[in-house]
Coordinates of C-alpha atoms in Angstrom, one line a residue:
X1 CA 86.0 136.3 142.4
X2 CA 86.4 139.0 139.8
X3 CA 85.6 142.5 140.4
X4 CA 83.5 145.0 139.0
X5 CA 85.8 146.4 136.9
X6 CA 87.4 143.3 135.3
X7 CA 83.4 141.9 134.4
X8 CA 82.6 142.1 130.4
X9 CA 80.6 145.1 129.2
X10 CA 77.0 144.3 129.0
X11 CA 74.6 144.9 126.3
X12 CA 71.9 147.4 127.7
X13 CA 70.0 147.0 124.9
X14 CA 69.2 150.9 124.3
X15 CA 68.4 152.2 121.3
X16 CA 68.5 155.5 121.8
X17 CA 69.6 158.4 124.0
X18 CA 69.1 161.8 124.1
X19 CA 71.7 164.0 126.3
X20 CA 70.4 167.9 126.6
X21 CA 68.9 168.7 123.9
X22 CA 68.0 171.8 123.1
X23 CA 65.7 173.4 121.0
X24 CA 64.8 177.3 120.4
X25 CA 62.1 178.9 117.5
X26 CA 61.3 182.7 117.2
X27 CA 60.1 184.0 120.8
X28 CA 60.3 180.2 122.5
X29 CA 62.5 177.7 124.1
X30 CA 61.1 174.4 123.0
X31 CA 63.3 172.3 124.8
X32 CA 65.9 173.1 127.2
X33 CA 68.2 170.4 128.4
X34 CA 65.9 167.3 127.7
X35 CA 67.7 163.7 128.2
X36 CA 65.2 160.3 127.4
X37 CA 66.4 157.2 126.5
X38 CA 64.5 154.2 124.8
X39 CA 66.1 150.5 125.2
X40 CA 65.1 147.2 123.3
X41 CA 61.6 145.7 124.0
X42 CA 60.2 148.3 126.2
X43 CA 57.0 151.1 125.5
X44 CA 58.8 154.1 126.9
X45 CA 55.9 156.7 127.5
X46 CA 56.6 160.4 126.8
X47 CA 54.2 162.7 129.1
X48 CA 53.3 166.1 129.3
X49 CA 51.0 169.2 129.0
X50 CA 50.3 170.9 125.4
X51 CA 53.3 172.8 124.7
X52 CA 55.5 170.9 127.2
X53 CA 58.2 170.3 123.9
X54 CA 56.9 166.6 123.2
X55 CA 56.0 167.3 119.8
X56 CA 59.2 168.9 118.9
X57 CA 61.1 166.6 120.5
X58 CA 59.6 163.5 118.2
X59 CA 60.0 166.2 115.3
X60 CA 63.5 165.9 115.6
X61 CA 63.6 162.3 116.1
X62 CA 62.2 161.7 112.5
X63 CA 64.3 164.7 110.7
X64 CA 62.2 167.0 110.5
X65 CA 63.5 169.5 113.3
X66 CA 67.2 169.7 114.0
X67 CA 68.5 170.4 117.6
X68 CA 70.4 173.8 118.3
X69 CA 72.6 171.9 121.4
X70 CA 73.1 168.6 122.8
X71 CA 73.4 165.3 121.1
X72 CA 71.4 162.2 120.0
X73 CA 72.9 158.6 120.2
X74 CA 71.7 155.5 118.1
X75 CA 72.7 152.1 119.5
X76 CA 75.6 154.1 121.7
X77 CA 77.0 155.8 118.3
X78 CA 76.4 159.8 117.8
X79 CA 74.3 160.6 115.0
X80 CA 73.0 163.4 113.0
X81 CA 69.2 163.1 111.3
X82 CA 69.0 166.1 109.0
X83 CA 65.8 164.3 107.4
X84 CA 63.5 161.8 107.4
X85 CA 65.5 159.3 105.4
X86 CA 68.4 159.3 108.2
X87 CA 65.6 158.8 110.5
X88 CA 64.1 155.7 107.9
X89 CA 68.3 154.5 108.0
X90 CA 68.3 154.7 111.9
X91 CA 65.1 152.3 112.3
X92 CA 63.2 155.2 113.5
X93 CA 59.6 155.1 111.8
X94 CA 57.3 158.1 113.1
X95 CA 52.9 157.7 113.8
X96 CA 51.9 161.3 114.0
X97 CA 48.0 161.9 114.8
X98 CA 47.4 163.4 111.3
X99 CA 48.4 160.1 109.1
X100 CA 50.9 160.3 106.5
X101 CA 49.0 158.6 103.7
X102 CA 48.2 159.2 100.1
X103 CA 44.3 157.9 100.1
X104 CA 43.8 157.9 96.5
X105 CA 46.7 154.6 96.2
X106 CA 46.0 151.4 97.4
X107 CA 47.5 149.9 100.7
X108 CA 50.2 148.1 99.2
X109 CA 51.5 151.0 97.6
X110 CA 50.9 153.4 100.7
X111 CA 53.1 151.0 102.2
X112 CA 56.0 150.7 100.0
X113 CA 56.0 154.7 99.0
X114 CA 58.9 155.1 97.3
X115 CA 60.0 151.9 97.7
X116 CA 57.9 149.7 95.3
X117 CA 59.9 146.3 94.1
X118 CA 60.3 146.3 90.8
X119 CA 61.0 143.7 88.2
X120 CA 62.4 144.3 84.7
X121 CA 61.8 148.1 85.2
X122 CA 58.3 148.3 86.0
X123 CA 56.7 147.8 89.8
X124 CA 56.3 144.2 90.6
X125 CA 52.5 144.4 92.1
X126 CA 52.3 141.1 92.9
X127 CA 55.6 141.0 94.9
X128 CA 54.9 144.2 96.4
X129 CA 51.0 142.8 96.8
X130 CA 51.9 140.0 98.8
X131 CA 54.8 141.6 101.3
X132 CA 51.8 143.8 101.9
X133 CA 49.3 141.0 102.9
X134 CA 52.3 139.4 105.2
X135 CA 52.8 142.7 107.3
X136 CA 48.9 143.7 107.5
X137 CA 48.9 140.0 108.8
X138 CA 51.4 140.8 111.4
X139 CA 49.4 143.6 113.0
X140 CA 45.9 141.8 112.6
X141 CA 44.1 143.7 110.7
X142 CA 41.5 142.3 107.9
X143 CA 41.8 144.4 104.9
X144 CA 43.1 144.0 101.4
X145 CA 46.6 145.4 100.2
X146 CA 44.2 146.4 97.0
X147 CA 42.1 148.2 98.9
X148 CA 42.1 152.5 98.8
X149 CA 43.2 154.0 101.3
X150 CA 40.4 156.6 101.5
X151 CA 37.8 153.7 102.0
X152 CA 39.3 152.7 105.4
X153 CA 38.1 154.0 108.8
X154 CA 40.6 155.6 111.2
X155 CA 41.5 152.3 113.1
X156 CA 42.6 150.4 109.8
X157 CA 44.6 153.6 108.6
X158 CA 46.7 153.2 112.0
X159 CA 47.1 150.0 111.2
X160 CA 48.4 150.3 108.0
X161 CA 51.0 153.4 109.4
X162 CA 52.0 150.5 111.8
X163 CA 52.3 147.9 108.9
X164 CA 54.5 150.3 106.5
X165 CA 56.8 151.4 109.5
X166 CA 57.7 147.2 110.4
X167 CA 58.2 147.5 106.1
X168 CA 61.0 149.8 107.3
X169 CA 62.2 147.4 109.9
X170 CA 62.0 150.1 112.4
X171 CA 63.7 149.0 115.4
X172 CA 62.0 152.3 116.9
X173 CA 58.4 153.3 116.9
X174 CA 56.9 156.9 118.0
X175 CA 53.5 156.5 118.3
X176 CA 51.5 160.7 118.9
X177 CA 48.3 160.2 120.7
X178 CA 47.7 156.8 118.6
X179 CA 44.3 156.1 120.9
X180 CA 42.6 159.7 120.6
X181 CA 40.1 159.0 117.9
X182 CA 39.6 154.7 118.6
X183 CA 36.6 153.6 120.4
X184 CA 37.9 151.2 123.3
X185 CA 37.4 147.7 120.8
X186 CA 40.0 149.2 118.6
X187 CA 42.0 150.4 121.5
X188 CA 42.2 146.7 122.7
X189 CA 42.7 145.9 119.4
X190 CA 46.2 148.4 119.2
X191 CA 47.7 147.8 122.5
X192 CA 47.7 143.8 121.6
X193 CA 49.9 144.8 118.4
X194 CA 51.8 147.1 120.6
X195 CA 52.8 144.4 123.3
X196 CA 53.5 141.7 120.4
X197 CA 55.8 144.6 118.5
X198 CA 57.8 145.4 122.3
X199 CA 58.2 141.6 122.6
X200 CA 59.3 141.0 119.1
X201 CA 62.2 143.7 120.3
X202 CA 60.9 146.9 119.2
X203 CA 61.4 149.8 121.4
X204 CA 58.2 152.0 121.7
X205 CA 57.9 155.7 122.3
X206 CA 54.2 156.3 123.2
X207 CA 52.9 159.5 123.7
X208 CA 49.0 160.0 125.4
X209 CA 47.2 162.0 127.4
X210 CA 45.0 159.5 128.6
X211 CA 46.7 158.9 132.1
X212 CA 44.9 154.8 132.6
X213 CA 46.6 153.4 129.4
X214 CA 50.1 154.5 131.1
X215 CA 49.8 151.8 133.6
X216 CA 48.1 149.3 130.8
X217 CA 50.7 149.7 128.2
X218 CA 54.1 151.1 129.6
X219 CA 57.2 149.9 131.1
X220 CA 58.7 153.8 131.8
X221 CA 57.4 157.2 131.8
X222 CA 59.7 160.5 131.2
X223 CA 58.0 163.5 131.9
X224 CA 58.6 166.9 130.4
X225 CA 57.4 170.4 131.7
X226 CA 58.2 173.6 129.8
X227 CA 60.8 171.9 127.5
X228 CA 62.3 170.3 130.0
X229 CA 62.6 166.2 131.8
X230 CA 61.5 167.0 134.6
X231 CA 61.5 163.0 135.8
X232 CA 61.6 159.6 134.7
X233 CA 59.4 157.0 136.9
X234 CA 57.9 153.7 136.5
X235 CA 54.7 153.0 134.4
X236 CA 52.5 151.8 137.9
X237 CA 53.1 155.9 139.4
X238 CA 50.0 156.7 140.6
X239 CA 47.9 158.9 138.2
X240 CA 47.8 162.0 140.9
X241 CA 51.8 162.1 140.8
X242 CA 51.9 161.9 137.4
X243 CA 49.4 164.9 137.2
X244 CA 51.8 166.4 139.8
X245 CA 54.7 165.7 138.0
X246 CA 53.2 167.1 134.5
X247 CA 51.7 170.5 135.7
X248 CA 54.0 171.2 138.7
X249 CA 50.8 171.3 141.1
X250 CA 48.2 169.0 142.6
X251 CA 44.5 169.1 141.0
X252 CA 42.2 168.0 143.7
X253 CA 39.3 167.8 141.5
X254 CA 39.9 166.4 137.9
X255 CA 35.8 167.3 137.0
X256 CA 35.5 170.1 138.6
X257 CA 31.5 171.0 137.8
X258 CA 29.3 173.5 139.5
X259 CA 25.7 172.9 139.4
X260 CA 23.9 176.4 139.3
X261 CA 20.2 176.3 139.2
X262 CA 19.4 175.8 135.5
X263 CA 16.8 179.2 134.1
X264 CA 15.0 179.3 130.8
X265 CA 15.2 176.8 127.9
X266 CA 17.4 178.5 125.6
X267 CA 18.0 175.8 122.9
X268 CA 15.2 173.8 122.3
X269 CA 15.4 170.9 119.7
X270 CA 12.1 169.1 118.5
X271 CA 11.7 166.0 116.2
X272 CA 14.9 167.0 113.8
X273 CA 15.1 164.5 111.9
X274 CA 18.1 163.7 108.8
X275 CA 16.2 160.8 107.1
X276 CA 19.4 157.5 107.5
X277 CA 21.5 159.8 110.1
X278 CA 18.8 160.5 112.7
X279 CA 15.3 160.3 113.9
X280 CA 13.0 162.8 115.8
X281 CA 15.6 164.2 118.3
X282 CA 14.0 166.4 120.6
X283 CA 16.0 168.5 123.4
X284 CA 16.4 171.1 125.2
X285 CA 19.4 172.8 127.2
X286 CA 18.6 175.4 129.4
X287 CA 20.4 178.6 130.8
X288 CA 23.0 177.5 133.4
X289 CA 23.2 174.0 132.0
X290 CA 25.5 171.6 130.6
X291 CA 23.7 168.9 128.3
X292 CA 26.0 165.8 127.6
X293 CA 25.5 164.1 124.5
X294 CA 26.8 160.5 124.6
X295 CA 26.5 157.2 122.7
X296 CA 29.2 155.1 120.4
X297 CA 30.9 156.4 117.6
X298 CA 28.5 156.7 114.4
X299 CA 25.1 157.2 116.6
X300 CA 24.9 160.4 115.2
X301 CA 26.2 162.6 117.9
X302 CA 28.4 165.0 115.8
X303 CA 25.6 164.9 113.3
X304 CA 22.6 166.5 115.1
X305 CA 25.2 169.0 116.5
X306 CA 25.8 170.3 113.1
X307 CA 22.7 170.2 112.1
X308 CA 20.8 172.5 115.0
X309 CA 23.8 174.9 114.3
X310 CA 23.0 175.0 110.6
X311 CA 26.4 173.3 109.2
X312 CA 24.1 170.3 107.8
X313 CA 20.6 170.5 106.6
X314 CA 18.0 168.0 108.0
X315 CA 14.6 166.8 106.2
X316 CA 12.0 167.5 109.4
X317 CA 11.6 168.9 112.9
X318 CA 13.0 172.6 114.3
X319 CA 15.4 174.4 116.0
X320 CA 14.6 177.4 118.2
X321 CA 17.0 179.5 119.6
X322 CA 14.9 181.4 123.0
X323 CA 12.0 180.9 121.5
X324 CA 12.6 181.8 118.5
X325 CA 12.6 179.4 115.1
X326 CA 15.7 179.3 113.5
X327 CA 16.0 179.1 109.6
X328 CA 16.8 175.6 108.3
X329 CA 20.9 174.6 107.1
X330 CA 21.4 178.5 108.0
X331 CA 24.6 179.1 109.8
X332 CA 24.2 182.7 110.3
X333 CA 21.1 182.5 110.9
X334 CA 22.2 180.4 113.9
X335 CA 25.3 182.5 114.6
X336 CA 22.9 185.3 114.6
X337 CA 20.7 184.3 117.4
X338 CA 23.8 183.4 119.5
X339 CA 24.4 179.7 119.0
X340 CA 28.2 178.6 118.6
X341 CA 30.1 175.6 117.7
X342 CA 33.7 174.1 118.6
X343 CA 34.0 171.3 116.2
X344 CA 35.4 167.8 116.9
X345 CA 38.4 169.3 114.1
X346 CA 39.7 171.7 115.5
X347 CA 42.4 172.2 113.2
X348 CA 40.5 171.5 110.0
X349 CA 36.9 173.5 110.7
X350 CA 38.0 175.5 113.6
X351 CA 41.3 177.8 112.7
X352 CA 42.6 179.4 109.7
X353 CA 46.0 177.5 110.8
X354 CA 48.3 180.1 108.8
X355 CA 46.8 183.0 110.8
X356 CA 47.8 184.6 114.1
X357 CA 46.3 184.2 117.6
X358 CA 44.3 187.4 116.9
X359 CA 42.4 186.8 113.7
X360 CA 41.3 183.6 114.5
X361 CA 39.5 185.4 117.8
X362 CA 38.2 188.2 116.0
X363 CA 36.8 185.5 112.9
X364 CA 33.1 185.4 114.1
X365 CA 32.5 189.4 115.1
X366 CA 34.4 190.6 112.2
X367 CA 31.4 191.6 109.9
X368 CA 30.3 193.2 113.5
X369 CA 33.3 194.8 114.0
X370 CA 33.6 196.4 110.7
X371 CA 31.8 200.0 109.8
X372 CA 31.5 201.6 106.2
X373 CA 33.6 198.2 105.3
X374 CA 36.4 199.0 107.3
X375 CA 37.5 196.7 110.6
X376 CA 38.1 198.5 113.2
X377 CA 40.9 196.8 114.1
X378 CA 42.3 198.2 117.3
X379 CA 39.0 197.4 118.9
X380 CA 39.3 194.2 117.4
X381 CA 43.0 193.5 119.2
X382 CA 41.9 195.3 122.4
X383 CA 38.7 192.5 122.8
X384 CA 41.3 189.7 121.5
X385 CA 44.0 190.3 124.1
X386 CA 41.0 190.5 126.3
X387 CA 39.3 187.0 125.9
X388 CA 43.1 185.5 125.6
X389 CA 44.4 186.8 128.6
X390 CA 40.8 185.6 130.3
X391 CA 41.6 182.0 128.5
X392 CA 45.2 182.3 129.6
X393 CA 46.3 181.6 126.1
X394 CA 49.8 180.3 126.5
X395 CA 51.9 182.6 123.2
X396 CA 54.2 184.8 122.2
X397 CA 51.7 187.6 121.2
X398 CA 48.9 188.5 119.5
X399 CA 50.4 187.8 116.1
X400 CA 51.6 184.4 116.9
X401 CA 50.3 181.9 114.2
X402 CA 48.1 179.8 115.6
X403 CA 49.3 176.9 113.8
X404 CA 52.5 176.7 116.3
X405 CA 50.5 177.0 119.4
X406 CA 49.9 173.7 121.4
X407 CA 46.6 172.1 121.0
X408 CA 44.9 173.0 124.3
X409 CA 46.2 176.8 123.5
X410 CA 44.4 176.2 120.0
X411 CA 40.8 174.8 121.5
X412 CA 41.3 178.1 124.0
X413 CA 40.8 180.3 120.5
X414 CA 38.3 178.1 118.9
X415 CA 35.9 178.7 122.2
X416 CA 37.7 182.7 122.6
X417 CA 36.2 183.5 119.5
X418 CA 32.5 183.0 120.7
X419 CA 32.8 184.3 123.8
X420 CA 34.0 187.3 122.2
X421 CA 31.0 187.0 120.0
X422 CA 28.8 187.1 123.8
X423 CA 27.4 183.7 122.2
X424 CA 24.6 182.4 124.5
X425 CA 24.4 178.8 123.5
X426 CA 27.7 176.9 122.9
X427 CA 27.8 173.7 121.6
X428 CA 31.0 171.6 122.3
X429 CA 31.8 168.3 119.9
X430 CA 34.5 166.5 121.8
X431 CA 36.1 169.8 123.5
X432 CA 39.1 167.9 125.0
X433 CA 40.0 165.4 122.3
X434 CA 43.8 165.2 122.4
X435 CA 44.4 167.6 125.4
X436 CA 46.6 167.2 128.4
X437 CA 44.8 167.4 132.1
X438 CA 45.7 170.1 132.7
X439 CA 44.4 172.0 130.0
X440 CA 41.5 170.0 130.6
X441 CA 40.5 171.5 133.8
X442 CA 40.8 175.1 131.9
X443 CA 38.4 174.2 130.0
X444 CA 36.0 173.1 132.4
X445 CA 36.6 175.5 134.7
X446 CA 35.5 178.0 131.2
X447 CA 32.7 175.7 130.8
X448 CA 31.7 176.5 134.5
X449 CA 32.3 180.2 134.4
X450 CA 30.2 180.4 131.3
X451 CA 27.1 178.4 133.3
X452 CA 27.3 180.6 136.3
X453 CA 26.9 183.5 133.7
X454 CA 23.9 181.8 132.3
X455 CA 25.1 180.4 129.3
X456 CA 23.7 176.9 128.3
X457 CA 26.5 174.3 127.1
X458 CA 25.4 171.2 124.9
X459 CA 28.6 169.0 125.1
X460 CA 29.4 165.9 122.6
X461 CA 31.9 163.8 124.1
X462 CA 33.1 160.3 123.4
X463 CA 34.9 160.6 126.8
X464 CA 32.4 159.0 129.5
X465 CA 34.4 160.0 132.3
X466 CA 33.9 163.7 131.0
X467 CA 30.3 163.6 130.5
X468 CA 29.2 162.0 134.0
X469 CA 31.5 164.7 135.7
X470 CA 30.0 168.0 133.9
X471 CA 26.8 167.2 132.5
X472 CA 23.8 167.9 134.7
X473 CA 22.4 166.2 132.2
X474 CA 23.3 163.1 129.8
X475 CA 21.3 162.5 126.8
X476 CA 22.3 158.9 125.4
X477 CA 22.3 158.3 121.5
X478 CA 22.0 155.0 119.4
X479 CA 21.3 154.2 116.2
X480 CA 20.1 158.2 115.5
X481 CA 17.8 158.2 117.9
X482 CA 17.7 159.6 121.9
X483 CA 17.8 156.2 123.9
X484 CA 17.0 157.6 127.2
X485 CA 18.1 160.8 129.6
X486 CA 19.7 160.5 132.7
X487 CA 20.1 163.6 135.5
X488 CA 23.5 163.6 136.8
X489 CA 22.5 161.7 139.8
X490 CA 21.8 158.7 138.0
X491 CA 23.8 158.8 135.1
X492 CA 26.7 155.6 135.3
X493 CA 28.9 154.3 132.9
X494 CA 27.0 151.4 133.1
X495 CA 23.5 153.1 132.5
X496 CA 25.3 155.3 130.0
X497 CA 26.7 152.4 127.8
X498 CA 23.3 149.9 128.7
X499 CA 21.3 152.5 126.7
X500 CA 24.2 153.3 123.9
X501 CA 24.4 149.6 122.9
X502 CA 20.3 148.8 123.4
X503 CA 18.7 146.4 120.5
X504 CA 16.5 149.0 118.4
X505 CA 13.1 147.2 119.7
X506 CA 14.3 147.8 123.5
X507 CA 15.1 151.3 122.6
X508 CA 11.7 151.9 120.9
X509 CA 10.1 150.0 124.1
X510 CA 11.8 152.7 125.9
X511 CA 11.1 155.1 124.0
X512 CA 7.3 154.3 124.4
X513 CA 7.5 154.0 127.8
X514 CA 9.4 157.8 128.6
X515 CA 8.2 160.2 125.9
X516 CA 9.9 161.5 123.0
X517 CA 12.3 163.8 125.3
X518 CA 13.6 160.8 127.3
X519 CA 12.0 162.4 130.7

C-alpha cells in the first residue's frame, strides 16, 4: 500500500485564493490580512457588517481596486487584475447592487457590450439576437433580447446581469446583496438559477445580509470583521454565531422595541387619495409610536409616504401635522411643521454622495442656520459632530465624503440630519434595506430613543420580520388602499400577508365592516 506522499496530486477544484491581502485608502485600513478561497461548484458566502472590507475586497476582484500587499491566485497560478478586462480574462464576472447597464439599448446589446458579433463589418443582430435568447433561456427568464432595458423591472435586470456574465463564461460569479430589492417569488425565482449555475461548475461568491438565505443557498461562509477573516464555517452555523462572529458580541434581542405609552396624534392622514396609486388612506401615528406600513411591493406604500411629506402631489384628502393642515405637494411646508423623510434611496434622494459627513448633516437646518446669508458654520460643525457621535457614525472625520462610508454609516446621516433639524414626525421607507444586523439594531435602538422622547415614527418596510418586531402598530396595504390594522399583539406574518394579498371585494367587505381607519 502506497503512502501519502507517493499518491497523485488531486484536483481541489479552487478557483480562487486570496493569501493576506491588504488594502489601505486615506485615514483607513480596508483590509488587513484577509485570506478566502472559492473552489468549483460551490456558493461561498462572504459575511460581514457595513464597512467590514467586503466591498473592497470584490472591488479588487473585478479590477477595479488593486491590493497594496498579499497575493491573489487563479486556478493555483498568481495573477495580477489591474482592470476589469483581466478580471473578464480570469472568468471573474462582477453583480454589484447598482446594475451595470445601459437602459436606453436593448437586452441583446446590454449583453454583448463591447462585444457585438459582427459580419462583414457591421453587427450581426440576428447572431447576436439569438445567443441572447439562448442565455436568457438558461437563467429562466421570459423577456425579449429586443426588449429596452429601461422597460424591465429590477428582477429581470438581475437576470439579464446574470445572462451577460455566463456570455463571459465566467467560471466565477460575485453576486452584492443580489436579494435586497426582490420580493420572496423572485427570490425563489434567483436562488433556483443560482443552484443550477454551482452545479453546472460555477463557483459563487454571495454576499447578503439576510442571515436565513445563508443556510438556504450556501455551502461556506468566511467572515470578515474590520478588514479582516475573522473565520470560515459551514453554511448550517447557527444564525446567533454568525451574528457573534460578524460583530464580535452576542445580540440577545435582534428587535429590540420599547413600547412607551403612545400621547397625542401628531400626524394625522385622512382620505388622501392619488387617483390610480391610492384611495382614501386615512391614519394617524401618534407621539411615542411606531406605525408600520406593510403590504407587497407596488401597493403603494412608498407612494402615500411621499405624498403626506409633500414629495408627490395627490388629487384629495389632507395631511395635518399637530393639528395643523399642511399645504398640498409642499415639501417645506412639511419640513416646516417638523415632518422628515429617510427615503427607500438612500444614495440617490438621501445624500449629496460627493460631499462630506458634515454637509450632508447640516443639509435640512442650513437656511436655519444661516443669518444675513451667511452659515454659521462652526455652529453648524459643533451640532454635526454632535448628532454623529450620538449616531456613532463610523469615519474618519467630519470632512470624510460620505460617498466612501459604509451603508449603515450612510442611513446614520440620512436620519442625523433630521434629528439635528428636532424633527417631530419621522417617516422611515425601508430604513434597513441592505444593512448588516448589527447596524440594524443601531437603528432601532435610534428608533426607540426617539419614541421615548415623544417622537412618532411611521415606518415602510418590506421586511415583515422588522415591522412585527417595532411597530406598535401595522397598517397593511393592497391595491392602494388600507386593508386592515393590526395592534402589535395581533399582528402575524400570516395575518400580515392574509390582508396584503386579499381579493379587492374581501378587502372592501372589510373595509365596510371596520371603518375607514381599519380600527
Amino acid at each position: 500500500m502506497s503512502s501519502a506522499e507517493d499518491q497523485p496530486a488531486v484536483d481541489t477544484g479552487e478557483l480562487l485564493r486570496i493569501e493576506g491581502v491588504r488594502k489601505a485608502f486615506p485615514g483607513v485600513v480596508a483590509l488587513d490580512g484577509v485570506d478566502f478561497d472559492l473552489r468549483r461548484g460551490e456558493v461561498h458566502v462572504l459575511l460581514g457588517e457595513n464597512g467590514a472590507g467586503k466591498s473592497t475586497l470584490i472591488k479588487m476582484l473585478s479590477g477595479a481596486h488593486r491590493p497594496d500587499g498579499g497575493r491573489i491566485l487563479a486556478e493555483g497560478r498568481e495573477v495580477r487584475i489591474h482592470g476589469a478586462q483581466d478580471a473578464e480574462r480570469l472568468g471573474i464576472a462582477t453583480i454589484y447592487q447598482e446594475f451595470n447597464l445601459v437602459p436606453e439599448l436593448s437586452v441583446a446589446e446590454n449583453i454583448f457590450l463591447g462585444r457585438q458579433p459582427r459580419r462583414f463589418g457591421m453587427i450581426d443582430r440576428r447572431t447576436m439576437e439569438a445567443a441572447a435568447e439562448k442565455l436568457l433561456k438558461r437563467v429562466g427568464v421570459d423577456v425579449s433580447p429586443r426588449a429596452k432595458v429601461r422597460e424591465l423591472g429590477i428582477a429581470r435586470l438581475q437576470m439579464v446581469e446574470i445572462a451577460k456574465a455566463l456570455s463571459l463564461d465566467a467560471r466565477v460569479l460575485i453576486m452584492d446583496e443580489p436579494t435586497a430589492v426582490l420580493t420572496s417569488e423572485e427570490v425563489d425565482k434567483l436562488f433556483r438559477i443560482v443552484r443550477t449555475l454551482r452545479d453546472d461548475g460555477v463557483g459563487i461568491v454571495f454576499i447578503t445580509h439576510h442571515l436565513e438565505e445563508i443556510a438556504a443557498l450556501g455551502d461556506r461562509v468566511t467572515v470578515l470583521r474590520d478588514g479582516r477573516s475573522i473565520d470560515q464555517v459551514p453554511a448550517s452555523t447557527p444564525e446567533d454565531e454568525l451574528v457573534r462572529l460578524m460583530v464580535g458580541r452576542s445580540i440577545e434581542q435582534q428587535y429590540p422595541r420599547e413600547r412607551p405609552d403612545p400621547g397625542r396624534p401628531l400626524l394625522q392622514v385622512n382620505g388622501l387619495t392619488r387617483h390610480g396609486v391610492f384611495h382614501d388612506v386615512s391614519f394617524e401615528v401618534r407621539a411615542g409610536e411606531v406605525v408600520g406600513l406593510a403590504g407587497l411591493v407596488g401597493a403603494g406604500r412608498t407612494e402615500v409616504a411621499r405624498a403626506v411629506f409633500g414629495a408627490d402631489r395627490y388629487d384629495a384628502g389632507t395631511v395635518e401635522v399637530r393639528g395643523e393642515r399642511l399645504a398640498r405637494g409642499d415639501v417645506n411646508a412639511a419640513m416646516g411643521a417638523g415632518v422628515g423623510l429617510v427615503p427607500e434611496d438612500r444614495k440617490g434622494q438621501g445624500l449629496v454622495l460627493d460631499a462630506s459627513v458634515q454637509d450632508n448633516l447640516g443639509l435640512v437646518t442650513l437656511r436655519s442656520a444661516s443669518r444675513a446669508g451667511l452659515v454659521d458654520l462652526k455652529g453648524q460643525r459643533t451640532a454635526a459632530a454632535r448628532i454623529a457621535g450620538q449616531l456613532g457614525v463610523r469615519m474618519a472625520g467630519l470632512d470624510q465624503q460620505v460617498r466612501t462610508l459604509s451603508g449603515g454609516n450612510q442611513q446614520k446621516v440620512v436620519i442625523g440630519k433630521w434629528l439635528l433639524a428636532d424633527t417631530k414626525v419621522l417617516i422611515l421607507d425601508e430604513p434597513t434595506r441592505g444593512i448588516d444586523v448589527g447596524a440594524k439594531v443601531e437603528i432601532y435602538q435610534l428608533i426607540n430613543e426617539l419614541t421615548a422622547t415623544g417622537h412618532a415614527v411611521l415606518m415602510v418596510s418590506s421586511d415583515l420580520p422588522e415591522v412585527l418586531g417595532m411597530s406598535d402598530r401595522v397598517l397593511v396595504m393592497n391595491q392602494g388602499r388600507i386593508a386592515g390594522e393590526l395592534p402589535a399583539h395581533e399582528a402575524t406574518q400570516d395575518a400580515v400577508m392574509a390582508l396584503a394579498v386579499a381579493a379587492p371585494n374581501a378587502q372592501h367587505d372589510q373595509e365596510e365592516g371596520v371603518g375607514s381607519r381599519g380600527h
